[in-house]
PDB file of C-alpha atoms in Angstrom:
ATOM      1  CA  MET M   1       0.000   0.000   0.000  1.00 48.00           C
ATOM      2  CA  ARG M   2       1.353   3.380  -0.944  1.00 52.00           C
ATOM      3  CA  THR M   3       1.269   6.402   1.367  1.00 46.00           C
ATOM      4  CA  PRO M   4      -0.100   9.501  -0.316  1.00 49.00           C
ATOM      5  CA  LEU M   5       2.459  12.249  -0.703  1.00 46.00           C
ATOM      6  CA  ARG M   6       0.222  14.770   1.031  1.00 51.00           C
ATOM      7  CA  LEU M   7       0.414  12.633   4.231  1.00 49.00           C
ATOM      8  CA  ALA M   8       4.095  11.761   4.005  1.00 49.00           C
ATOM      9  CA  LEU M   9       5.368  15.347   3.712  1.00 47.00           C
ATOM     10  CA  PRO M  10       3.898  16.659   7.004  1.00 52.00           C
ATOM     11  CA  VAL M  11       5.214  13.616   8.867  1.00 48.00           C
ATOM     12  CA  ALA M  12       8.694  14.074   7.372  1.00 47.00           C
ATOM     13  CA  ALA M  13       8.641  17.787   8.266  1.00 49.00           C
ATOM     14  CA  ALA M  14       7.628  17.019  11.855  1.00 48.00           C
ATOM     15  CA  LEU M  15      10.424  14.468  12.216  1.00 43.00           C
ATOM     16  CA  ALA M  16      12.946  16.928  10.777  1.00 48.00           C
ATOM     17  CA  THR M  17      12.043  19.513  13.423  1.00 45.00           C
ATOM     18  CA  LEU M  18      12.596  16.950  16.190  1.00 43.00           C
ATOM     19  CA  ALA M  19      16.032  15.854  14.975  1.00 43.00           C
ATOM     20  CA  PRO M  20      18.004  18.964  16.042  1.00 43.00           C
ATOM     21  CA  SER M  21      16.579  18.877  19.583  1.00 41.00           C
ATOM     22  CA  ALA M  22      17.389  15.174  19.937  1.00 40.00           C
ATOM     23  CA  SER M  23      20.949  15.822  18.798  1.00 38.00           C
ATOM     24  CA  ALA M  24      21.304  18.695  21.260  1.00 38.00           C
ATOM     25  CA  ALA M  25      20.057  16.518  24.129  1.00 39.00           C
ATOM     26  CA  THR M  26      22.497  13.773  23.199  1.00 35.00           C
ATOM     27  CA  ALA M  27      25.376  16.238  22.975  1.00 37.00           C
ATOM     28  CA  ALA M  28      24.513  17.652  26.406  1.00 37.00           C
ATOM     29  CA  ALA M  29      24.609  14.153  27.930  1.00 43.00           C
ATOM     30  CA  VAL M  30      28.132  13.426  26.646  1.00 45.00           C
ATOM     31  CA  ARG M  31      30.788  14.258  29.224  1.00 54.00           C
ATOM     32  CA  GLU M  32      33.941  16.117  28.343  1.00 53.00           C
ATOM     33  CA  PRO M  33      37.119  14.066  28.877  1.00 53.00           C
ATOM     34  CA  VAL M  34      39.330  14.902  31.850  1.00 54.00           C
ATOM     35  CA  PRO M  35      42.774  16.264  30.887  1.00 57.00           C
ATOM     36  CA  HIS M  36      45.381  13.497  30.900  1.00 58.00           C
ATOM     37  CA  THR M  37      47.519  13.412  34.023  1.00 62.00           C
ATOM     38  CA  ALA M  38      50.754  11.465  34.043  1.00 65.00           C
ATOM     39  CA  PRO M  39      50.937   9.377  37.229  1.00 65.00           C
ATOM     40  CA  ALA M  40      54.141   9.233  39.229  1.00 63.00           C
ATOM     41  CA  ALA M  41      56.573   6.502  38.205  1.00 66.00           C
ATOM     42  CA  ASP M  42      55.908   4.593  41.430  1.00 76.00           C
ATOM     43  CA  SER M  43      52.093   4.815  41.291  1.00 83.00           C
ATOM     44  CA  PRO M  44      50.341   1.451  41.461  1.00 91.00           C
ATOM     45  CA  SER M  45      49.079  -0.378  38.400  1.00 94.00           C
ATOM     46  CA  TYR M  46      45.431  -1.422  38.115  1.00 96.00           C
ATOM     47  CA  ILE M  47      43.324  -3.658  35.880  1.00 97.00           C
ATOM     48  CA  VAL M  48      40.092  -1.877  34.938  1.00 97.00           C
ATOM     49  CA  THR M  49      37.238  -3.961  33.536  1.00 97.00           C
ATOM     50  CA  VAL M  50      34.472  -2.140  31.654  1.00 97.00           C
ATOM     51  CA  HIS M  51      30.954  -3.347  30.923  1.00 96.00           C
ATOM     52  CA  ARG M  52      30.159  -4.945  27.570  1.00 94.00           C
ATOM     53  CA  GLY M  53      29.270  -2.320  25.002  1.00 94.00           C
ATOM     54  CA  PHE M  54      31.729   0.247  26.381  1.00 95.00           C
ATOM     55  CA  ASP M  55      34.998   1.031  24.611  1.00 96.00           C
ATOM     56  CA  PRO M  56      37.868   0.600  27.114  1.00 96.00           C
ATOM     57  CA  ALA M  57      39.996   3.306  25.477  1.00 95.00           C
ATOM     58  CA  ALA M  58      37.090   5.774  25.583  1.00 95.00           C
ATOM     59  CA  VAL M  59      36.428   5.040  29.265  1.00 95.00           C
ATOM     60  CA  ALA M  60      40.125   5.604  30.013  1.00 94.00           C
ATOM     61  CA  ALA M  61      40.070   8.908  28.118  1.00 93.00           C
ATOM     62  CA  LEU M  62      37.047  10.132  30.117  1.00 91.00           C
ATOM     63  CA  ALA M  63      39.068   9.703  33.318  1.00 90.00           C
ATOM     64  CA  GLY M  64      42.217  11.253  31.821  1.00 91.00           C
ATOM     65  CA  VAL M  65      44.066   7.924  31.830  1.00 93.00           C
ATOM     66  CA  THR M  66      46.642   6.721  29.309  1.00 93.00           C
ATOM     67  CA  PRO M  67      46.345   2.902  29.322  1.00 95.00           C
ATOM     68  CA  ASP M  68      49.439   0.700  29.388  1.00 94.00           C
ATOM     69  CA  HIS M  69      47.451  -2.042  27.620  1.00 94.00           C
ATOM     70  CA  VAL M  70      43.903  -2.221  26.210  1.00 96.00           C
ATOM     71  CA  TYR M  71      42.130  -5.591  26.310  1.00 95.00           C
ATOM     72  CA  ARG M  72      39.228  -6.316  23.959  1.00 92.00           C
ATOM     73  CA  HIS M  73      38.913 -10.111  23.715  1.00 92.00           C
ATOM     74  CA  THR M  74      38.962 -12.222  26.879  1.00 89.00           C
ATOM     75  CA  LEU M  75      38.667  -9.162  29.083  1.00 93.00           C
ATOM     76  CA  ASN M  76      37.032  -5.877  28.096  1.00 96.00           C
ATOM     77  CA  GLY M  77      39.174  -3.276  29.821  1.00 97.00           C
ATOM     78  CA  PHE M  78      42.657  -1.888  30.255  1.00 97.00           C
ATOM     79  CA  SER M  79      45.626  -1.718  32.588  1.00 96.00           C
ATOM     80  CA  ALA M  80      47.171   1.551  33.706  1.00 95.00           C
ATOM     81  CA  HIS M  81      49.170   3.256  36.431  1.00 94.00           C
ATOM     82  CA  LEU M  82      46.659   5.506  38.180  1.00 95.00           C
ATOM     83  CA  THR M  83      46.793   8.549  40.415  1.00 92.00           C
ATOM     84  CA  PRO M  84      44.379   8.550  43.383  1.00 92.00           C
ATOM     85  CA  GLU M  85      42.207  11.060  41.486  1.00 91.00           C
ATOM     86  CA  GLN M  86      42.040   8.840  38.390  1.00 93.00           C
ATOM     87  CA  LEU M  87      41.228   5.816  40.565  1.00 95.00           C
ATOM     88  CA  ALA M  88      38.336   7.720  42.162  1.00 94.00           C
ATOM     89  CA  ALA M  89      37.078   8.924  38.757  1.00 93.00           C
ATOM     90  CA  LEU M  90      37.110   5.402  37.320  1.00 96.00           C
ATOM     91  CA  THR M  91      35.344   3.792  40.271  1.00 95.00           C
ATOM     92  CA  ALA M  92      32.558   6.399  39.903  1.00 94.00           C
ATOM     93  CA  GLU M  93      32.258   5.856  36.133  1.00 93.00           C
ATOM     94  CA  PRO M  94      29.030   3.952  35.256  1.00 92.00           C
ATOM     95  CA  GLY M  95      30.743   2.002  32.444  1.00 94.00           C
ATOM     96  CA  VAL M  96      33.327   0.511  34.812  1.00 97.00           C
ATOM     97  CA  ALA M  97      32.565  -2.962  36.143  1.00 97.00           C
ATOM     98  CA  SER M  98      35.607  -3.290  38.447  1.00 97.00           C
ATOM     99  CA  VAL M  99      38.995  -1.836  39.325  1.00 97.00           C
ATOM    100  CA  ALA M 100      41.561  -4.194  40.859  1.00 96.00           C
ATOM    101  CA  ALA M 101      45.163  -3.669  41.860  1.00 95.00           C
ATOM    102  CA  ASP M 102      47.503  -5.412  39.426  1.00 93.00           C
ATOM    103  CA  GLY M 103      49.827  -7.990  40.923  1.00 87.00           C
ATOM    104  CA  THR M 104      51.673 -11.211  40.466  1.00 85.00           C
ATOM    105  CA  ALA M 105      49.728 -14.447  40.315  1.00 79.00           C
ATOM    106  CA  SER M 106      51.136 -17.929  40.752  1.00 79.00           C
ATOM    107  CA  GLY M 107      49.737 -21.381  41.044  1.00 77.00           C
ATOM    108  CA  THR M 108      50.660 -24.905  42.040  1.00 73.00           C
ATOM    109  CA  GLU M 109      49.663 -28.242  40.668  1.00 69.00           C
ATOM    110  CA  ALA M 110      46.749 -29.616  42.667  1.00 68.00           C
ATOM    111  CA  GLY M 111      47.685 -32.245  45.224  1.00 63.00           C
ATOM    112  CA  THR M 112      51.476 -32.236  44.837  1.00 64.00           C
ATOM    113  CA  GLY M 113      52.457 -28.705  45.768  1.00 60.00           C
ATOM    114  CA  ALA M 114      54.771 -28.691  42.724  1.00 60.00           C
ATOM    115  CA  PHE M 115      54.215 -26.774  39.572  1.00 56.00           C
TER     116      PHE M 115
END
């Protein structure tokens, strides 16, 4: 069934008037990134996991973080040396699932104590 042109034009005009306001609302909701701050050489390293659907590099940029590594396959997140301010900003970020101190992991073979 075909829509008459006289009906389609007013609908298209109404939608066109709504588009700029929707774009303005979306632009207002987007946060400006925090300026990048270089952490001290001895600042601790963290593993930051972000929720599915969020870009790890974009989340890091919002907090002013330069990632050491960005993970996109097994883990969706990044590792970085963080200042206390960056750590606080990331833990408050809605796209962040977890922030954990990086460290050394080791394991042993079950039952024998040898690896």
